[in-house]
Amino acid sequence: MNENDLIKLRELTLLLDLAYLNHFAGGASNYKSAEGSIRLEFGNLWYRKANPQNPPAAPKIEAVVIYSSIFSAARVSYFDTLDDAIDTVQTWYDHAKERQQEG
């Protein structure tokens, strides 16, 4: 994980928090304890063994996992990159903001 990934992770976290803040500002209270969690996966031992980095480098993000029973019907959403996650969460935020402004 490099400095650029950290910047993207901060952006993703901010967008997700803003989406929830807008959603709950309308008085909604349907949440689970894992709601809005973000998990980064770096592969397992077998993946790293089969795909060594030459030269050795910072761990590579293999998946971004977001739990959201509010914004996603799947509850757990998997993304290949931080950019993919940011794009989707941006739509969640935009939708929540629109609903808040209507409501």
PDB file of C-alpha atoms in Angstrom, residues 15-79:
ATOM      1  CA  LEU A  15     -17.426   9.880   1.191  1.00  0.00           C
ATOM      2  CA  LEU A  16     -18.820   6.892   3.061  1.00  0.00           C
ATOM      3  CA  ASP A  17     -19.131   8.872   6.294  1.00  0.00           C
ATOM      4  CA  LEU A  18     -20.856  11.729   4.465  1.00  0.00           C
ATOM      5  CA  ALA A  19     -23.280   9.314   2.832  1.00  0.00           C
ATOM      6  CA  TYR A  20     -24.251   7.919   6.242  1.00  0.00           C
ATOM      7  CA  LEU A  21     -24.441  11.341   7.887  1.00  0.00           C
ATOM      8  CA  ASN A  22     -26.849  12.500   5.179  1.00  0.00           C
ATOM      9  CA  HIS A  23     -28.854   9.289   5.416  1.00  0.00           C
ATOM     10  CA  PHE A  24     -29.220   9.455   9.187  1.00  0.00           C
ATOM     11  CA  ALA A  25     -29.867  13.217   9.219  1.00  0.00           C
ATOM     12  CA  GLY A  26     -33.400  12.420   8.095  1.00  0.00           C
ATOM     13  CA  GLY A  27     -34.031  10.532  11.326  1.00  0.00           C
ATOM     14  CA  ALA A  28     -33.352   7.061   9.929  1.00  0.00           C
ATOM     15  CA  SER A  29     -32.045   4.613  12.497  1.00  0.00           C
ATOM     16  CA  ASN A  30     -31.871   1.267  10.710  1.00  0.00           C
ATOM     17  CA  TYR A  31     -28.236   0.319  11.134  1.00  0.00           C
ATOM     18  CA  LYS A  32     -26.161  -2.692  12.026  1.00  0.00           C
ATOM     19  CA  SER A  33     -23.014  -2.654  14.148  1.00  0.00           C
ATOM     20  CA  ALA A  34     -20.786  -3.309  11.094  1.00  0.00           C
ATOM     21  CA  GLU A  35     -22.551  -0.653   9.037  1.00  0.00           C
ATOM     22  CA  GLY A  36     -20.177   1.455   6.972  1.00  0.00           C
ATOM     23  CA  SER A  37     -17.100  -0.636   7.648  1.00  0.00           C
ATOM     24  CA  ILE A  38     -14.262  -0.735   5.125  1.00  0.00           C
ATOM     25  CA  ARG A  39     -11.881  -3.668   4.897  1.00  0.00           C
ATOM     26  CA  LEU A  40      -8.797  -3.944   2.727  1.00  0.00           C
ATOM     27  CA  GLU A  41      -7.648  -7.399   1.688  1.00  0.00           C
ATOM     28  CA  PHE A  42      -4.077  -8.072   0.673  1.00  0.00           C
ATOM     29  CA  GLY A  43      -4.429 -11.672  -0.458  1.00  0.00           C
ATOM     30  CA  ASN A  44      -3.466 -14.759   1.461  1.00  0.00           C
ATOM     31  CA  LEU A  45      -0.240 -16.675   1.866  1.00  0.00           C
ATOM     32  CA  TRP A  46      -0.868 -18.824  -1.213  1.00  0.00           C
ATOM     33  CA  TYR A  47      -1.601 -15.806  -3.413  1.00  0.00           C
ATOM     34  CA  ARG A  48       1.531 -13.992  -2.249  1.00  0.00           C
ATOM     35  CA  LYS A  49       3.582 -17.149  -2.728  1.00  0.00           C
ATOM     36  CA  ALA A  50       2.296 -17.587  -6.289  1.00  0.00           C
ATOM     37  CA  ASN A  51       2.640 -13.863  -7.107  1.00  0.00           C
ATOM     38  CA  PRO A  52       5.850 -12.602  -5.500  1.00  0.00           C
ATOM     39  CA  GLN A  53       6.730  -8.954  -5.975  1.00  0.00           C
ATOM     40  CA  ASN A  54      10.127  -8.344  -7.544  1.00  0.00           C
ATOM     41  CA  PRO A  55      11.670  -6.258  -6.206  1.00  0.00           C
ATOM     42  CA  PRO A  56       9.912  -6.550  -2.838  1.00  0.00           C
ATOM     43  CA  ALA A  57       7.416  -3.729  -2.390  1.00  0.00           C
ATOM     44  CA  ALA A  58       4.602  -2.539  -0.177  1.00  0.00           C
ATOM     45  CA  PRO A  59       1.631  -4.914   0.005  1.00  0.00           C
ATOM     46  CA  LYS A  60      -0.782  -4.648  -2.923  1.00  0.00           C
ATOM     47  CA  ILE A  61      -4.490  -4.255  -2.229  1.00  0.00           C
ATOM     48  CA  GLU A  62      -6.317  -7.254  -3.687  1.00  0.00           C
ATOM     49  CA  ALA A  63      -9.843  -6.195  -2.704  1.00  0.00           C
ATOM     50  CA  VAL A  64     -11.775  -3.429  -0.991  1.00  0.00           C
ATOM     51  CA  VAL A  65     -14.754  -4.683   0.990  1.00  0.00           C
ATOM     52  CA  ILE A  66     -17.525  -2.396   2.273  1.00  0.00           C
ATOM     53  CA  TYR A  67     -20.402  -3.463   4.496  1.00  0.00           C
ATOM     54  CA  SER A  68     -23.583  -1.490   3.904  1.00  0.00           C
ATOM     55  CA  SER A  69     -27.078  -2.824   4.405  1.00  0.00           C
ATOM     56  CA  ILE A  70     -28.406   0.677   3.721  1.00  0.00           C
ATOM     57  CA  PHE A  71     -26.829   1.530   0.371  1.00  0.00           C
ATOM     58  CA  SER A  72     -26.280  -1.921  -1.127  1.00  0.00           C
ATOM     59  CA  ALA A  73     -28.723  -4.796  -1.481  1.00  0.00           C
ATOM     60  CA  ALA A  74     -25.787  -7.204  -1.256  1.00  0.00           C
ATOM     61  CA  ARG A  75     -24.778  -5.793   2.176  1.00  0.00           C
ATOM     62  CA  VAL A  76     -21.157  -6.716   1.492  1.00  0.00           C
ATOM     63  CA  SER A  77     -19.718  -5.136  -1.646  1.00  0.00           C
ATOM     64  CA  TYR A  78     -16.394  -6.196  -3.120  1.00  0.00           C
ATOM     65  CA  PHE A  79     -14.282  -3.891  -5.284  1.00  0.00           C
TER      66      PHE A  79
END
